[in-house]
């Protein structure tokens, strides 16, 4: 169990040690009188060590059971505290404050956007939207091989809207309900779901945090993500086709479980789609942050929640007690603030820590050195492919935020390439994406790190094929 974390930590530390070595070898640039280069300063060295230690705790979350937001939030405070100290000692005021406020603004836009999306997902979950889909799939009586393809296909097409993590958890619940004790099927189906969910999330701003950050930054417009559709399909289909022959050719028993949507479920789905359209319109046509459209959509959900509260039936005795659990949405009032409270706060605060940590190291000068090495010395194509590989080890969020902070000068096709590689690269290891980590917990003992690692060559082949197809299909943009 601990070997996978030692592997990830070793690779992560090697990456940062290379960066630190570059920093130590580099001469301090003259630069502006107000912007200090701290790459060869004790503050810079301590900042790197603090971030490495904090991220080590993040990667060992499953072992330590300490939420991932705690170490990175502390690391962010230490890094920016040291920056503030050294600037104050040099009599430079205001520069560090402007820099950290810029990072906080970026976080605030991401935070509000994700908070609304999570609230809608929680509302749909409470209205039994996802549970109803799960039951219908379980009741259909599909064989293992057919279910392998159906869950993968649904994961691929649901994740662009509902995000890859939520989609993976939903499909895993279906697989667990039907697979039961067939561990081989559950393992293969979970690997397929992780790859499909990550691939589906790569061609939509709503499918992954990395694509959302690229879209909010204004680098890639909403409709332009669609050119990544074919490379994303290839990324999923190649390993899925290879794994297909290993899936047991068995027919499990169909379930007779019954469930109904709660009142207002379909309207909430419609409001969610309307909210997405509003966010896209605000960003594309009004040139406003998409979170403004998302917050406007949240207000509609709150107003509809008010309507549900005013019209819900007070007398629970009129309902069949056996149906009480299914129909509780008509007995207990709908409260939108409970859906806000159930947002993934640990994840939201983790983003705060990561954005400020990476922003702080960038302000010290490290990201400039990394950008010089990766995008000028290695070249953008090699660098962007490497980003995807690092995403499998370190997680794509800090890697992509680092790229966006560096803002290398490269073509539109190269920005699409790094969007693709950061989105799908994490599929190569089970710990490389939120979907993989979540499924290891949901299917504990059945979907494992080493079980996923066995099929890593097939997934890597899909990764390479998707990059080749991107150059083939979108070559004119490179």
Coordinates of C-alpha atoms in Angstrom, one line a residue:
X1 CA 0.0 0.0 0.0
X2 CA 2.8 2.4 1.0
X3 CA 5.0 1.6 -2.1
X4 CA 2.8 3.6 -4.4
X5 CA 3.1 6.7 -2.3
X6 CA 6.9 6.3 -2.0
X7 CA 7.0 6.0 -5.8
X8 CA 4.9 9.1 -6.3
X9 CA 6.9 11.1 -3.7
X10 CA 10.2 10.0 -5.1
X11 CA 9.3 11.1 -8.6
X12 CA 7.8 14.4 -7.3
X13 CA 10.9 15.2 -5.2
X14 CA 13.1 14.4 -8.2
X15 CA 11.2 16.8 -10.3
X16 CA 11.5 19.6 -7.8
X17 CA 15.2 18.8 -7.1
X18 CA 15.9 19.2 -10.8
X19 CA 14.2 22.6 -10.6
X20 CA 16.2 23.5 -7.4
X21 CA 19.4 22.5 -9.1
X22 CA 18.6 24.7 -12.1
X23 CA 17.9 27.6 -9.7
X24 CA 21.2 27.1 -7.8
X25 CA 23.2 27.0 -10.9
X26 CA 21.6 30.1 -12.4
X27 CA 23.0 33.5 -11.6
X28 CA 20.6 35.9 -10.0
X29 CA 19.1 38.2 -12.6
X30 CA 19.5 41.9 -12.2
X31 CA 15.8 42.6 -12.8
X32 CA 13.7 45.3 -11.3
X33 CA 14.7 47.0 -8.0
X34 CA 11.3 46.1 -6.6
X35 CA 11.0 42.4 -7.8
X36 CA 13.5 40.3 -5.9
X37 CA 14.8 37.0 -7.4
X38 CA 14.7 34.5 -4.5
X39 CA 15.7 31.4 -6.4
X40 CA 19.2 31.4 -4.8
X41 CA 18.1 32.8 -1.5
X42 CA 17.5 30.8 1.7
X43 CA 13.8 31.9 1.5
X44 CA 13.5 30.2 -1.9
X45 CA 15.1 27.0 -0.6
X46 CA 12.8 26.8 2.4
X47 CA 9.8 27.6 0.2
X48 CA 10.7 24.6 -2.0
X49 CA 11.2 22.3 1.0
X50 CA 7.9 23.4 2.6
X51 CA 6.0 22.7 -0.6
X52 CA 7.6 19.3 -1.1
X53 CA 6.7 18.3 2.5
X54 CA 3.2 19.6 2.2
X55 CA 2.5 17.8 -1.1
X56 CA 4.0 14.6 0.4
X57 CA 1.2 14.7 3.0
X58 CA -1.3 15.3 0.2
X59 CA -0.2 12.2 -1.7
X60 CA -0.3 10.1 1.5
X61 CA -3.8 11.3 2.4
X62 CA -5.2 7.7 2.1
X63 CA -2.5 6.5 4.7
X64 CA -2.6 9.4 7.1
X65 CA -6.3 10.2 6.8
X66 CA -5.5 13.9 7.1
X67 CA -7.4 16.0 4.6
X68 CA -5.3 17.3 1.8
X69 CA -6.3 20.9 2.3
X70 CA -4.6 21.2 5.7
X71 CA -0.9 20.9 4.7
X72 CA -1.1 23.0 1.5
X73 CA -3.0 25.8 3.3
X74 CA -0.2 25.9 6.0
X75 CA 2.4 25.8 3.3
X76 CA 0.8 28.7 1.5
X77 CA 0.9 30.8 4.7
X78 CA 4.5 29.9 5.4
X79 CA 5.7 30.7 1.8
X80 CA 3.9 34.0 1.5
X81 CA 4.9 34.9 5.1
X82 CA 8.5 34.5 4.2
X83 CA 8.1 36.5 1.0
X84 CA 6.4 39.3 3.0
X85 CA 9.3 39.1 5.6
X86 CA 12.1 39.4 3.0
X87 CA 10.4 42.2 1.1
X88 CA 9.8 44.1 4.4
X89 CA 13.4 43.6 5.4
X90 CA 14.4 45.2 2.0
X91 CA 12.1 48.1 2.5
X92 CA 9.9 47.1 -0.4
X93 CA 6.2 47.6 0.3
X94 CA 3.1 46.8 -1.7
X95 CA 4.8 44.5 -4.3
X96 CA 4.1 41.2 -2.5
X97 CA 0.6 42.4 -1.6
X98 CA -0.3 43.1 -5.3
X99 CA 1.1 39.6 -6.3
X100 CA -0.9 37.7 -3.6
X101 CA -4.1 39.6 -4.3
X102 CA -3.7 38.6 -8.0
X103 CA -3.5 34.9 -6.9
X104 CA -6.5 35.4 -4.5
X105 CA -8.6 36.9 -7.4
X106 CA -7.8 33.8 -9.5
X107 CA -8.8 31.6 -6.7
X108 CA -12.0 33.5 -5.9
X109 CA -13.2 33.1 -9.5
X110 CA -12.5 29.4 -9.5
X111 CA -14.0 29.0 -6.0
X112 CA -17.3 30.6 -6.8
X113 CA -17.6 28.7 -10.1
X114 CA -17.0 25.4 -8.5
X115 CA -19.2 26.1 -5.5
X116 CA -22.2 26.6 -7.8
X117 CA -21.4 23.5 -9.8
X118 CA -21.0 21.4 -6.7
X119 CA -24.3 22.8 -5.3
X120 CA -26.2 21.8 -8.4
X121 CA -24.6 18.3 -8.4
X122 CA -25.6 17.9 -4.8
X123 CA -29.1 19.1 -5.5
X124 CA -29.4 16.6 -8.3
X125 CA -28.0 13.8 -6.1
X126 CA -30.6 14.6 -3.4
X127 CA -33.4 14.6 -6.0
X128 CA -32.1 11.0 -6.8
X129 CA -31.1 11.9 -10.4
X130 CA -27.9 9.8 -10.3
X131 CA -29.4 7.0 -8.2
X132 CA -32.2 6.6 -10.7
X133 CA -29.7 6.3 -13.5
X134 CA -27.8 3.7 -11.5
X135 CA -30.9 1.6 -10.8
X136 CA -31.9 1.6 -14.4
X137 CA -28.5 0.3 -15.5
X138 CA -28.5 -2.3 -12.8
X139 CA -32.0 -3.5 -13.7
X140 CA -31.2 -3.7 -17.4
X141 CA -29.5 -7.1 -17.1
X142 CA -26.5 -6.3 -19.2
X143 CA -23.6 -8.8 -19.4
X144 CA -20.2 -7.8 -18.0
X145 CA -18.7 -6.9 -21.4
X146 CA -21.6 -4.8 -22.5
X147 CA -21.7 -3.1 -19.1
X148 CA -17.9 -2.4 -19.5
X149 CA -18.6 -0.4 -22.7
X150 CA -21.9 1.2 -21.5
X151 CA -20.3 2.6 -18.2
X152 CA -17.3 3.8 -20.2
X153 CA -19.4 5.5 -22.8
X154 CA -21.6 7.2 -20.2
X155 CA -18.5 8.2 -18.2
X156 CA -17.1 9.8 -21.3
X157 CA -20.2 11.8 -22.2
X158 CA -21.4 12.7 -18.7
X159 CA -18.1 14.0 -17.4
X160 CA -18.0 17.0 -19.7
X161 CA -21.1 18.3 -17.9
X162 CA -21.0 16.8 -14.4
X163 CA -17.1 16.7 -14.0
X164 CA -15.0 13.6 -14.1
X165 CA -15.0 12.9 -10.3
X166 CA -18.8 12.8 -9.9
X167 CA -19.2 10.8 -13.1
X168 CA -16.6 8.2 -12.1
X169 CA -18.2 7.7 -8.6
X170 CA -21.7 7.2 -10.3
X171 CA -20.4 4.6 -12.8
X172 CA -18.4 2.9 -10.1
X173 CA -21.6 2.5 -8.0
X174 CA -23.2 0.7 -11.0
X175 CA -20.2 -1.6 -11.5
X176 CA -20.0 -2.4 -7.8
X177 CA -23.8 -3.2 -7.7
X178 CA -23.6 -5.6 -10.6
X179 CA -20.1 -7.0 -10.3
X180 CA -20.5 -7.9 -6.6
X181 CA -17.7 -10.4 -5.9
X182 CA -16.2 -10.5 -9.5
X183 CA -13.1 -8.6 -8.7
X184 CA -11.6 -8.9 -12.1
X185 CA -14.6 -7.3 -13.8
X186 CA -14.7 -4.5 -11.2
X187 CA -11.0 -3.7 -11.6
X188 CA -11.2 -3.5 -15.4
X189 CA -14.4 -1.6 -15.4
X190 CA -13.0 0.9 -12.8
X191 CA -9.9 1.5 -14.9
X192 CA -12.1 2.0 -18.0
X193 CA -14.3 4.5 -16.1
X194 CA -11.3 6.5 -14.9
X195 CA -9.8 6.7 -18.4
X196 CA -13.1 7.5 -20.0
X197 CA -14.1 10.2 -17.4
X198 CA -10.7 11.9 -17.7
X199 CA -10.8 11.7 -21.5
X200 CA -14.4 13.1 -21.6
X201 CA -13.5 15.9 -19.3
X202 CA -10.6 17.0 -21.5
X203 CA -12.8 18.4 -24.3
X204 CA -15.0 20.5 -22.0
X205 CA -14.4 23.4 -19.6
X206 CA -16.7 21.8 -17.1
X207 CA -15.1 18.4 -17.3
X208 CA -12.0 19.0 -15.3
X209 CA -10.4 21.7 -13.1
X210 CA -7.5 22.1 -15.5
X211 CA -9.8 22.7 -18.5
X212 CA -11.8 25.1 -16.4
X213 CA -8.7 27.1 -15.5
X214 CA -7.6 27.3 -19.1
X215 CA -11.1 28.5 -20.1
X216 CA -11.4 31.1 -17.3
X217 CA -7.9 32.4 -18.3
X218 CA -9.3 33.1 -21.8
X219 CA -6.7 31.1 -23.6
X220 CA -9.1 28.6 -25.2
X221 CA -12.7 29.6 -25.9
X222 CA -15.6 27.3 -25.1
X223 CA -16.3 26.0 -28.6
X224 CA -12.6 25.5 -29.3
X225 CA -12.4 22.7 -26.7
X226 CA -14.5 20.6 -29.1
X227 CA -11.5 20.1 -31.4
X228 CA -10.1 17.9 -28.7
X229 CA -13.1 15.5 -29.0
X230 CA -11.5 13.1 -31.4
X231 CA -8.1 12.9 -29.6
X232 CA -10.1 12.3 -26.4
X233 CA -12.1 9.5 -27.9
X234 CA -8.9 7.8 -29.1
X235 CA -7.4 8.2 -25.6
X236 CA -10.3 6.2 -24.2
X237 CA -10.9 3.7 -27.0
X238 CA -7.4 2.4 -27.4
X239 CA -7.0 1.0 -23.8
X240 CA -10.7 0.1 -23.7
X241 CA -10.3 -2.1 -26.8
X242 CA -7.3 -3.8 -25.3
X243 CA -8.9 -4.4 -22.0
X244 CA -12.2 -5.7 -23.6
X245 CA -10.8 -9.2 -24.1
X246 CA -9.8 -9.5 -20.5
X247 CA -13.3 -8.7 -19.2
X248 CA -15.2 -11.9 -18.1
X249 CA -17.8 -12.9 -20.6
X250 CA -20.5 -13.6 -18.0
X251 CA -24.2 -12.6 -17.5
X252 CA -25.0 -11.4 -14.0
X253 CA -28.5 -11.5 -12.5
X254 CA -30.6 -8.5 -13.1
X255 CA -32.0 -6.6 -10.1
X256 CA -35.6 -5.7 -9.5
X257 CA -34.9 -2.6 -7.5
X258 CA -37.3 0.3 -8.0
X259 CA -36.8 4.0 -7.5
X260 CA -38.5 7.3 -8.5
X261 CA -37.1 10.8 -9.1
X262 CA -38.1 13.3 -6.4
X263 CA -40.3 16.3 -7.2
X264 CA -38.5 19.0 -9.2
X265 CA -35.6 16.8 -10.3
X266 CA -36.1 17.5 -14.0
X267 CA -36.4 21.2 -13.5
X268 CA -33.2 21.3 -11.5
X269 CA -31.4 19.5 -14.4
X270 CA -32.8 22.1 -16.7
X271 CA -31.7 24.9 -14.4
X272 CA -28.2 23.4 -14.4
X273 CA -28.0 23.3 -18.2
X274 CA -29.3 26.9 -18.3
X275 CA -26.7 28.0 -15.8
X276 CA -23.9 26.4 -17.9
X277 CA -25.2 28.2 -21.0
X278 CA -25.4 31.5 -19.0
X279 CA -21.8 31.1 -17.8
X280 CA -20.6 30.4 -21.4
X281 CA -22.5 33.4 -22.7
X282 CA -21.2 35.8 -20.0
X283 CA -17.6 34.7 -20.8
X284 CA -17.9 34.5 -24.7
X285 CA -20.2 37.4 -25.5
X286 CA -20.1 39.8 -22.5
X287 CA -16.4 39.2 -21.7
X288 CA -17.2 38.8 -18.0
X289 CA -15.9 36.0 -15.7
X290 CA -18.0 32.9 -16.1
X291 CA -18.6 32.6 -12.4
X292 CA -20.9 35.6 -12.7
X293 CA -23.2 33.5 -14.9
X294 CA -22.9 30.6 -12.5
X295 CA -23.9 32.7 -9.5
X296 CA -26.9 34.0 -11.5
X297 CA -27.8 30.4 -12.1
X298 CA -27.5 29.6 -8.4
X299 CA -30.0 32.3 -7.7
X300 CA -32.5 30.5 -9.9
X301 CA -31.9 27.3 -8.0
X302 CA -32.5 29.2 -4.7
X303 CA -35.7 30.7 -6.1
X304 CA -36.9 27.2 -7.2
X305 CA -35.9 25.9 -3.8
X306 CA -38.2 28.6 -2.3
X307 CA -41.0 27.3 -4.5
X308 CA -40.4 23.7 -3.4
X309 CA -40.5 24.8 0.2
X310 CA -43.8 26.7 -0.2
X311 CA -45.5 23.9 -2.1
X312 CA -44.2 20.7 -0.3
X313 CA -46.8 18.6 1.5
X314 CA -46.7 18.9 5.2
X315 CA -48.6 15.8 6.1
X316 CA -46.2 12.8 5.9
X317 CA -49.0 10.4 6.9
X318 CA -50.5 10.7 3.4
X319 CA -47.5 8.7 2.1
X320 CA -46.9 5.0 2.2
X321 CA -44.3 4.5 4.9
X322 CA -42.5 2.0 2.7
X323 CA -42.0 4.8 0.1
X324 CA -41.0 7.4 2.7
X325 CA -37.3 7.2 1.9
X326 CA -38.0 7.6 -1.9
X327 CA -40.5 10.4 -1.5
X328 CA -38.8 12.3 1.4
X329 CA -38.2 15.2 -1.0
X330 CA -42.0 15.8 -0.7
X331 CA -42.0 15.4 3.1
X332 CA -38.8 17.2 4.1
X333 CA -38.5 20.7 2.5
X334 CA -35.8 21.3 -0.1
X335 CA -33.1 23.6 1.4
X336 CA -30.5 24.9 -1.1
X337 CA -28.2 25.9 1.7
X338 CA -27.8 22.3 2.8
X339 CA -26.6 21.6 -0.7
X340 CA -24.0 24.5 -0.4
X341 CA -22.9 23.1 2.9
X342 CA -22.4 19.7 1.3
X343 CA -19.9 21.0 -1.3
X344 CA -16.5 19.5 -1.3
X345 CA -15.0 22.1 1.0
X346 CA -11.8 20.2 1.5
X347 CA -11.3 20.3 -2.3
X348 CA -12.1 24.0 -2.5
X349 CA -9.7 24.8 0.3
X350 CA -7.1 22.5 -1.3
X351 CA -7.3 24.7 -4.4
X352 CA -6.6 27.8 -2.3
X353 CA -3.4 26.2 -0.9
X354 CA -2.2 25.0 -4.3
X355 CA -2.8 28.3 -6.1
X356 CA -1.1 30.3 -3.4
X357 CA 1.8 27.9 -3.0
X358 CA 2.5 27.7 -6.8
X359 CA 1.9 31.4 -7.1
X360 CA 4.4 32.1 -4.3
X361 CA 7.1 29.9 -5.8
X362 CA 6.4 31.6 -9.2
X363 CA 6.8 35.0 -7.5
X364 CA 10.1 33.9 -6.1
X365 CA 11.3 33.2 -9.6
X366 CA 11.2 29.4 -9.9
X367 CA 8.6 29.1 -12.5
X368 CA 10.6 31.4 -14.8
X369 CA 13.5 29.0 -14.6
X370 CA 11.2 26.0 -15.2
X371 CA 9.6 27.7 -18.2
X372 CA 13.1 28.5 -19.6
X373 CA 14.1 24.9 -19.3
X374 CA 10.9 23.2 -20.5
X375 CA 9.5 25.5 -23.2
X376 CA 12.7 27.0 -24.6
X377 CA 15.3 24.3 -24.1
X378 CA 13.1 21.2 -24.6
X379 CA 10.5 22.9 -26.8
X380 CA 6.8 23.2 -26.3
X381 CA 5.8 19.8 -27.7
X382 CA 8.2 17.9 -25.5
X383 CA 7.3 20.1 -22.5
X384 CA 3.5 19.7 -23.0
X385 CA 3.9 15.9 -23.3
X386 CA 6.0 16.0 -20.1
X387 CA 3.2 17.9 -18.4
X388 CA 0.9 15.0 -19.0
X389 CA 3.4 12.5 -17.6
X390 CA 3.9 14.7 -14.5
X391 CA 0.2 14.9 -14.1
X392 CA 0.1 11.2 -13.5
X393 CA 2.6 11.5 -10.6
X394 CA 1.9 14.9 -9.0
X395 CA -1.8 15.6 -10.0
X396 CA -2.7 17.8 -12.8
X397 CA -4.0 20.8 -10.9
X398 CA -0.7 22.2 -9.5
X399 CA 1.0 21.3 -12.8
X400 CA -1.5 23.1 -15.0
X401 CA -1.6 26.1 -12.7
X402 CA 2.2 26.3 -12.9
X403 CA 1.9 26.3 -16.7
X404 CA -0.7 29.0 -16.6
X405 CA 1.4 31.1 -14.3
X406 CA 4.4 30.7 -16.5
X407 CA 2.3 31.6 -19.6
X408 CA 4.9 30.4 -22.1
X409 CA 4.7 31.9 -25.6
X410 CA 3.3 29.1 -27.8
X411 CA 0.8 28.5 -30.5
X412 CA -2.9 27.9 -30.0
X413 CA -2.5 24.2 -31.0
X414 CA 0.2 23.8 -28.3
X415 CA -2.2 25.3 -25.6
X416 CA -4.8 22.7 -26.8
X417 CA -2.1 20.0 -26.5
X418 CA -1.3 20.9 -22.9
X419 CA -5.0 21.0 -22.1
X420 CA -5.3 17.5 -23.5
X421 CA -2.2 16.0 -21.9
X422 CA -2.9 17.5 -18.5
X423 CA -6.5 16.2 -18.6
X424 CA -5.8 12.7 -19.7
X425 CA -2.2 12.1 -18.5
X426 CA -3.4 11.4 -14.9
X427 CA -5.1 8.3 -16.2
X428 CA -1.8 6.5 -16.5
X429 CA -1.7 6.0 -12.7
X430 CA -4.6 5.5 -10.3
X431 CA -3.3 8.3 -8.1
X432 CA -2.9 10.7 -11.1
X433 CA -6.5 12.0 -11.0
X434 CA -9.2 12.7 -8.5
X435 CA -11.4 10.1 -10.2
X436 CA -8.8 7.4 -9.7
X437 CA -8.2 8.3 -6.1
X438 CA -11.9 8.4 -5.3
X439 CA -12.5 5.0 -6.9
X440 CA -9.7 3.4 -5.0
X441 CA -11.6 4.4 -1.9
X442 CA -15.1 3.4 -3.2
X443 CA -13.9 0.0 -4.6
X444 CA -11.3 -0.6 -1.9
X445 CA -9.4 -3.8 -2.3
X446 CA -10.9 -4.4 -5.8
X447 CA -9.6 -1.4 -7.7
X448 CA -6.0 -0.9 -6.6
X449 CA -2.9 1.0 -7.5
X450 CA -1.0 -2.1 -8.7
X451 CA -4.1 -3.4 -10.5
X452 CA -4.3 -0.2 -12.5
X453 CA -0.5 -0.2 -12.9
X454 CA -0.7 -3.5 -14.7
X455 CA -2.7 -1.8 -17.5
X456 CA -0.6 1.4 -17.6
X457 CA 1.2 0.4 -20.9
X458 CA -2.2 0.1 -22.6
X459 CA -3.3 3.5 -21.1
X460 CA 0.1 5.0 -22.1
X461 CA -0.5 3.7 -25.7
X462 CA -3.8 5.6 -25.7
X463 CA -2.1 8.7 -24.4
X464 CA 0.5 8.6 -27.2
X465 CA -2.2 7.8 -29.8
X466 CA -4.3 10.8 -28.6
X467 CA -1.3 13.1 -29.0
X468 CA -0.6 11.8 -32.5
X469 CA -4.3 12.2 -33.5
X470 CA -4.2 15.8 -32.1
X471 CA -1.3 16.6 -34.4
X472 CA -3.1 14.8 -37.3
X473 CA -6.5 16.5 -36.8
X474 CA -5.4 19.9 -35.4
X475 CA -2.0 20.2 -37.1
X476 CA -2.9 23.5 -38.7
X477 CA -3.2 25.1 -35.2
X478 CA 0.2 23.9 -34.0

